[in-house]
Amino acid sequence: MLITVGEHTRMRVVIRGAVQGVGFRPFVYRLANELQLRGWVSNTSQGVFIEVEGDRETLNNFLCRVQSEKPPRSFIQSLEHSFLDPLHYTSFQINESDEAGERTTIILPDIATCSECLREVFDRANRRYLYPFTNCTNCGPRFSIIESLPYDRCNTSMKKFEMCPECRREYDDPSDRRFHAQPNACPVCGPYLELWDEQGTILATGNTALDRAAEALRTGRCVGVKGIGGFHLMVDAESDDAVRRLRKRKHREEKPFALLFPGIESVKEACRVSEMEEHLLLSPESPIVLLTHREQTTVAPSVAPGNPYLGVMLPYSPLHHILMREMNAPLVATSGNLSDEPICIDEHEATRRLQGVADLFLVHNRPIVRHVDDSIVRIALERELVLRRARGYAPLPIPIREKGDRTVVAVGAHLKNTIAMNAGKNVFISQHIGDLETAESYDAFNRVIADFQSLFQKTPDDIVCDVHPEYLSTKYARQQYSRIHTVQHHYAHVAACMMENELDGKLLGVSWDGTGYGLDGTIWGGEFLQTTETSFERVAAFRTFRLPGGDLAIREPRRAALGLLVEAFGESVYDQSDISPMKDFEERELAVIRQMLEKKIHSPLTSSVGRLFDAVASIAGVRQIVRHEGQAAMELEFALPESPIDDCYDVSIIESPVPQPRWIVDWSPMAVQLLNDVRRKIPLPIITSKFHNMLVESIIQVAERIGENRIVLTGGCFQNKYLLEKTICRLREEGFTPYWHQRIPPNDGGISSGQIFAFLRSQR
Ligand code: ZN
Ligand code: ZN
Ligand code: FE
């Protein structure tokens, strides 16, 4: 709805793989000239870098043709692209390689099986027929098997497998597709499968193990499958019973499960798939793509209850290809862990940690060196929006313009933790680690920090963490370094978005999420931050309300709702027992909460938009208690009507007596109208539209008062596709220039990279 066809933008493309010395530069030069695009191409040891400017349609066309018409001997292992402000190039040039300055080693992510290897795997006459560990120089595991650099077989977890003469010949032959393919293997010399029972007793080996696992899956059993970056728990996605059983065992009540489909055709039967989405599903990165599912599908309703999206991926290793050909039906393929712990990578550990969850384990003897979850990506405004950055993406760097002279490690946030480290003009972001709530995830966090330092052979000069004194990551930083640097959470979100969009200087950052420690000791989350050359000012924020019970209010939207209503209407709300949330509490509970609010004990103040979503969801009767993070907000998003409605609740922007924040976004006019609508039984799609539109208009109204043209949209709330797209559309209508995330997650997975950029800015 929002694509301006004539829009002139710059596209940056970074291609890694077999692209050196195969005529890639002249090919790009010819293609760019044919399409009359301006910019440049350069070929470095780090890959081919391209920048082209033109209208969106031509740029998309360029991107497709680069991949479909590339020189015959070239191979693309990873292609990252993002859209940036135009620099108005006047011609297209081949730039000489810029190898001056610091050269940091690039470690490739794990790459989905290439078409040539796939052909061999299903060719009866081939010696690798149905061999689950087939790979070549162009595909296969990388990041998940590297122990140290340089990337040679002896430094990978393949070192224990001695190549047979035939594999050795391939490996030594420069004209072979497997020349120096470090994980090269075959059925004679390489890793093999085993099927284990719950105790770890071997039931079968080789492809018999795989066949028996498939058989078990068909009869509704749960199999723990050791893949590339860790274990999956798999069950038949068409069996509601099997899926429900897995939910119960995994203690995962309603959070959607990801699905593994046998092929693109079967995905299209279950979901609507755009051209871009199809491309992404079949890419070397092979992420989980969020797709809208069709009304009539064979996928069990318990896979993603009440959710219009399915997280879908295609097989990305020969093991998955063979298994899915055998199954010929979608499987649930969720991370092999309990709740939010890190994913299991070792088979012995799996039988212990996943005991009682998986009935059987399909394992192999190629060790996984580090955990790498599946990445999650959605398409918004015809651009990729990475929501979880791991397999296929990590640890590729995000380039920055200026070279920092200090090495900094950033330890990220508390939830959806990642860490980041800079080296020269690159910022390396770790794979998704998870919520730092359990001993297991804290161990993983420690491991990844140590891992990054040894892989990139850097000892950081500085450490950056959140301002929250109680975060485990902050405590870690304190223990390790005598001097730490702190960055406020919402400013880190803004800085992350600035970094990947190559922005600097003064602009307005809209940073909305569930929670983050504010500089005034309250919980922030509805922030408008104006950046300065080196830091930021909090120019506007949402009106605060209390969260009775603190963290409990995150699980119970009804508490946020009560806090909000008491703030808006005072004590009188307790008499309105006919509506939510008052009617959803037991009398005793309500009395306790009332006490808390009156005495202001254990009831922190918040300006969070995430909690505002919760409050509205509760008052509208959508949800009083959530089963997973962000559930109430997601349900309000999912209740939006198919064709958008422009109606809007009122919002007022009040000038405050204090300098920071100078403006307060007051939601109380909305609260009045919302209660009225609920009483008049106005349908939910209208209520939620009016609420979303109110949020969008609040951005426009604040932006008009601040007077910055460039507006950065960041924070977990901007995972909401409607909120993101509508805000961009309205900002453009009013003459502003909006920016949002592409390669770095808008959620707390982006905090670590933002901490690095914020630190670099502060050092000027
Ligand atoms: Zn291959
Ligand atoms: Zn071999
Ligand atoms: Fe956040």
Short mmCIF file of N, CA and C in Angstrom, two decimals, residues 608-676:
data_model
loop_
_atom_site.label_atom_id
_atom_site.label_comp_id
_atom_site.label_asym_id
_atom_site.label_seq_id
_atom_site.Cartn_x
_atom_site.Cartn_y
_atom_site.Cartn_z
N SER A 608 5.61 3.08 29.17
CA SER A 608 5.77 2.08 28.11
C SER A 608 4.56 1.95 27.18
N VAL A 609 4.83 1.97 25.89
CA VAL A 609 3.76 1.74 24.91
C VAL A 609 3.37 0.25 24.89
N GLY A 610 4.34 -0.62 25.16
CA GLY A 610 4.04 -2.05 25.25
C GLY A 610 2.99 -2.31 26.33
N ARG A 611 3.16 -1.64 27.47
CA ARG A 611 2.20 -1.81 28.57
C ARG A 611 0.88 -1.11 28.24
N LEU A 612 0.94 -0.05 27.44
CA LEU A 612 -0.29 0.61 27.00
C LEU A 612 -1.10 -0.36 26.11
N PHE A 613 -0.40 -1.08 25.23
CA PHE A 613 -1.05 -2.13 24.44
C PHE A 613 -1.73 -3.13 25.38
N ASP A 614 -1.00 -3.57 26.42
CA ASP A 614 -1.56 -4.53 27.37
C ASP A 614 -2.83 -3.98 28.01
N ALA A 615 -2.75 -2.72 28.46
CA ALA A 615 -3.89 -2.12 29.15
C ALA A 615 -5.11 -2.08 28.23
N VAL A 616 -4.89 -1.66 26.98
CA VAL A 616 -6.00 -1.58 26.03
C VAL A 616 -6.56 -2.98 25.75
N ALA A 617 -5.65 -3.96 25.62
CA ALA A 617 -6.12 -5.33 25.37
C ALA A 617 -7.00 -5.81 26.52
N SER A 618 -6.62 -5.48 27.73
CA SER A 618 -7.41 -5.90 28.89
C SER A 618 -8.77 -5.20 28.91
N ILE A 619 -8.76 -3.88 28.76
CA ILE A 619 -10.01 -3.12 28.82
C ILE A 619 -10.96 -3.56 27.69
N ALA A 620 -10.39 -3.85 26.52
CA ALA A 620 -11.22 -4.28 25.39
C ALA A 620 -11.67 -5.74 25.54
N GLY A 621 -11.24 -6.38 26.63
CA GLY A 621 -11.70 -7.74 26.89
C GLY A 621 -10.97 -8.80 26.08
N VAL A 622 -9.83 -8.45 25.49
CA VAL A 622 -9.10 -9.38 24.64
C VAL A 622 -8.28 -10.38 25.47
N ARG A 623 -7.58 -9.88 26.46
CA ARG A 623 -6.72 -10.76 27.25
C ARG A 623 -6.38 -10.15 28.61
N GLN A 624 -6.50 -10.95 29.64
CA GLN A 624 -6.20 -10.48 31.00
C GLN A 624 -4.86 -11.01 31.50
N ILE A 625 -4.51 -12.22 31.05
CA ILE A 625 -3.24 -12.83 31.47
C ILE A 625 -2.56 -13.38 30.21
N VAL A 626 -1.27 -13.09 30.04
CA VAL A 626 -0.60 -13.57 28.83
C VAL A 626 0.15 -14.87 29.09
N ARG A 627 0.32 -15.65 28.03
CA ARG A 627 1.07 -16.90 28.11
C ARG A 627 2.49 -16.73 27.59
N HIS A 628 2.73 -15.71 26.83
CA HIS A 628 4.09 -15.44 26.37
C HIS A 628 4.26 -13.95 26.13
N GLU A 629 5.50 -13.51 26.08
CA GLU A 629 5.82 -12.09 25.96
C GLU A 629 5.14 -11.47 24.74
N GLY A 630 4.50 -10.33 24.95
CA GLY A 630 3.91 -9.59 23.84
C GLY A 630 2.61 -10.17 23.30
N GLN A 631 2.06 -11.18 23.97
CA GLN A 631 0.88 -11.84 23.43
C GLN A 631 -0.33 -10.90 23.30
N ALA A 632 -0.58 -10.10 24.32
CA ALA A 632 -1.75 -9.21 24.29
C ALA A 632 -1.63 -8.21 23.15
N ALA A 633 -0.44 -7.64 23.00
CA ALA A 633 -0.22 -6.66 21.93
C ALA A 633 -0.40 -7.32 20.57
N MET A 634 0.09 -8.55 20.43
CA MET A 634 -0.05 -9.25 19.16
C MET A 634 -1.51 -9.52 18.85
N GLU A 635 -2.29 -9.84 19.89
CA GLU A 635 -3.70 -10.12 19.63
C GLU A 635 -4.46 -8.87 19.19
N LEU A 636 -4.03 -7.71 19.70
CA LEU A 636 -4.65 -6.48 19.22
C LEU A 636 -4.28 -6.25 17.75
N GLU A 637 -3.04 -6.56 17.41
CA GLU A 637 -2.61 -6.42 16.01
C GLU A 637 -3.40 -7.37 15.10
N PHE A 638 -3.54 -8.61 15.56
CA PHE A 638 -4.21 -9.62 14.74
C PHE A 638 -5.71 -9.34 14.57
N ALA A 639 -6.27 -8.54 15.49
CA ALA A 639 -7.70 -8.24 15.40
C ALA A 639 -7.99 -7.10 14.43
N LEU A 640 -6.95 -6.50 13.87
CA LEU A 640 -7.16 -5.41 12.90
C LEU A 640 -7.92 -5.93 11.69
N PRO A 641 -8.82 -5.12 11.15
CA PRO A 641 -9.60 -5.58 9.99
C PRO A 641 -8.73 -5.69 8.74
N GLU A 642 -9.16 -6.53 7.80
CA GLU A 642 -8.41 -6.73 6.56
C GLU A 642 -8.27 -5.42 5.79
N SER A 643 -9.41 -4.69 5.64
CA SER A 643 -9.27 -3.37 5.00
C SER A 643 -9.24 -2.30 6.09
N PRO A 644 -8.18 -1.50 6.08
CA PRO A 644 -7.93 -0.58 7.19
C PRO A 644 -9.03 0.47 7.37
N ILE A 645 -9.22 0.87 8.61
CA ILE A 645 -10.19 1.90 8.97
C ILE A 645 -9.40 3.11 9.46
N ASP A 646 -9.83 4.31 9.08
CA ASP A 646 -9.06 5.50 9.46
C ASP A 646 -9.46 6.12 10.79
N ASP A 647 -10.58 5.65 11.41
CA ASP A 647 -11.03 6.23 12.69
C ASP A 647 -9.90 6.19 13.72
N CYS A 648 -9.95 7.14 14.62
CA CYS A 648 -8.81 7.30 15.51
C CYS A 648 -9.26 7.84 16.87
N TYR A 649 -8.71 7.31 17.95
CA TYR A 649 -8.95 7.90 19.26
C TYR A 649 -8.17 9.21 19.36
N ASP A 650 -8.67 10.09 20.24
CA ASP A 650 -7.98 11.37 20.42
C ASP A 650 -6.75 11.19 21.29
N VAL A 651 -5.78 12.05 21.03
CA VAL A 651 -4.58 12.05 21.85
C VAL A 651 -4.21 13.52 22.02
N SER A 652 -3.70 13.88 23.18
CA SER A 652 -3.26 15.27 23.27
C SER A 652 -1.80 15.33 23.71
N ILE A 653 -1.11 16.30 23.19
CA ILE A 653 0.30 16.48 23.51
C ILE A 653 0.37 17.70 24.45
N ILE A 654 0.85 17.45 25.66
CA ILE A 654 0.85 18.49 26.69
C ILE A 654 2.28 18.96 26.94
N GLU A 655 2.44 20.27 27.08
CA GLU A 655 3.77 20.78 27.41
C GLU A 655 3.99 20.60 28.90
N SER A 656 5.12 19.98 29.24
CA SER A 656 5.34 19.68 30.65
C SER A 656 6.20 20.77 31.29
N PRO A 657 6.14 20.90 32.62
CA PRO A 657 6.92 21.94 33.28
C PRO A 657 8.42 21.63 33.33
N VAL A 658 8.80 20.37 33.14
CA VAL A 658 10.22 20.02 33.22
C VAL A 658 10.86 20.05 31.83
N PRO A 659 12.19 20.28 31.77
CA PRO A 659 12.82 20.34 30.45
C PRO A 659 12.85 18.98 29.73
N GLN A 660 12.98 17.90 30.49
CA GLN A 660 13.02 16.58 29.84
C GLN A 660 12.08 15.62 30.55
N PRO A 661 11.08 15.09 29.96
CA PRO A 661 10.64 15.36 28.59
C PRO A 661 9.79 16.63 28.54
N ARG A 662 10.01 17.41 27.52
CA ARG A 662 9.27 18.66 27.41
C ARG A 662 7.82 18.41 27.01
N TRP A 663 7.56 17.34 26.26
CA TRP A 663 6.21 17.04 25.81
C TRP A 663 5.74 15.71 26.38
N ILE A 664 4.47 15.69 26.78
CA ILE A 664 3.88 14.45 27.28
C ILE A 664 2.75 14.03 26.35
N VAL A 665 2.81 12.79 25.90
CA VAL A 665 1.71 12.25 25.09
C VAL A 665 0.65 11.73 26.06
N ASP A 666 -0.46 12.42 26.10
CA ASP A 666 -1.49 12.08 27.08
C ASP A 666 -2.56 11.18 26.43
N TRP A 667 -2.67 9.98 26.96
CA TRP A 667 -3.61 9.00 26.41
C TRP A 667 -4.98 9.09 27.09
N SER A 668 -5.17 10.05 28.02
CA SER A 668 -6.43 10.03 28.77
C SER A 668 -7.67 10.31 27.91
N PRO A 669 -7.60 11.17 26.85
CA PRO A 669 -8.79 11.28 25.99
C PRO A 669 -9.16 9.92 25.37
N MET A 670 -8.12 9.15 25.02
CA MET A 670 -8.37 7.81 24.47
C MET A 670 -9.05 6.91 25.50
N ALA A 671 -8.58 7.00 26.75
CA ALA A 671 -9.14 6.13 27.79
C ALA A 671 -10.65 6.35 27.93
N VAL A 672 -11.07 7.61 27.89
CA VAL A 672 -12.49 7.94 27.98
C VAL A 672 -13.26 7.31 26.81
N GLN A 673 -12.74 7.54 25.60
CA GLN A 673 -13.43 7.05 24.40
C GLN A 673 -13.43 5.52 24.34
N LEU A 674 -12.34 4.94 24.79
CA LEU A 674 -12.23 3.47 24.77
C LEU A 674 -13.29 2.85 25.68
N LEU A 675 -13.42 3.38 26.89
CA LEU A 675 -14.42 2.86 27.82
C LEU A 675 -15.83 2.98 27.23
N ASN A 676 -16.08 4.13 26.59
CA ASN A 676 -17.37 4.32 25.93
C ASN A 676 -17.63 3.27 24.87
#
